[in-house]
């Protein structure tokens, strides 16, 4: 129960950490740090209890030995102290070997996971042999560190055996001498030898356990990287305060960099996006577009400045409540192992198939799904197997739409689509009652927005309404989103779409 609860609590804390935590660490390293808890819990639930029992037996047998033969007991105790000193001398080398073994093992696991995720790229570049050789090098380094620890422990076991054997000879010789001097009977000598064996066995285990418990500081240091990292702040208002309508979003003097020693990625970005407005963020590669979108999605925390949502600071609304307003598609978004329907509904227990199909139609992927042998029950892997790049993007868009967001954030979300299908998706999404912010390079995607914000070197260079023949572009009126929808009044989108397009938000 302690193990299960402990691991559950740590996992809950891990997934509550900011997204930036995971961007600066390898998966294998995070897994290794998380697994360090198992070693600590094992020590807390088993090793400590065994150490207490061993300590009790050591105390009892030592008292009996001193009662039977004080001189012999002193000799045995001196041997135990000698083993303790020897074991302590090996502590630092063993700790160093264990630490290096853990680090190299984490690198090996990271390489393994990275290889599996990039297997298609590896095959295309005929890189299998290079990846195998690199993984073998990491494996050999890990095994070498493990062998160092095993050799040190073998030396300790050998020294312990020699020490116990030498003590046995000394005890028999001194005991025989006392028997001949008639200060000790043969029966008492045999009983003493039996207690001596019990004492040495228990105290050896006790010394080993105590030093292994000291070794836990190594795992505790690694675990502390997870356990002591502050989680994302909790909400103050909660889900009930989420508005079921487009919301206005404003950023004021937003600045961001990853650390105090890094240059500013965003420097003094300010703008306001009205409720229901469609805005494209453009600019050259590396100007901070994706970073800005991550800040707007609350995946990163601004170094300076603030975000205002419907007139309220983000800190007051709370991150979880704010995220419940969002539908997001990032460049590196992932699908999960399960059916297509599960992925669109994000494995919701109360998923409505009609709403799933509705969102798939908006994302122009409904017909593709129906062409699959199992339709919406088609199973996909965590890397989107059986789906093309364009199909995966459209499933991700459908997933972003499923919870009927008030703000839709898209980072190159239609880059794998042909122009005609991209236009169909953009037109359908533009007709929804949602504030839309998209990052794009394609002119067609940028032209689908009502307004364009151009970033350059982390600053806003231009912010202008897109116009055709001097007239500001307005949301399309030819799209009928309700024609994709079958009349379920629980979808606030469908019931509000017509009034939204008429300007009544």
CSV table of N, CA and C in Angstrom, one decimal, residues 51 56 71 188 428 449 471:
chain,number,residue,atom,x,y,z
A,51,UNK,N,16.8,-4.5,9.2
A,51,UNK,CA,17.9,-3.9,10.0
A,51,UNK,C,17.6,-3.9,11.5
A,56,UNK,N,18.5,-6.1,16.9
A,56,UNK,CA,18.0,-6.8,18.1
A,56,UNK,C,18.7,-8.0,18.4
A,71,UNK,N,36.4,-12.4,27.3
A,71,UNK,CA,37.6,-12.2,26.5
A,71,UNK,C,37.3,-12.6,25.1
A,188,UNK,N,30.2,-24.8,27.0
A,188,UNK,CA,30.1,-23.4,26.9
A,188,UNK,C,30.8,-22.9,25.7
A,428,UNK,N,-14.1,26.2,-42.3
A,428,UNK,CA,-15.0,25.6,-41.3
A,428,UNK,C,-14.7,26.1,-39.9
A,449,UNK,N,-6.7,34.5,-42.1
A,449,UNK,CA,-6.9,35.3,-40.9
A,449,UNK,C,-7.4,36.7,-41.2
A,471,UNK,N,-11.0,46.9,-48.0
A,471,UNK,CA,-12.0,46.5,-47.0
A,471,UNK,C,-11.4,45.4,-46.1
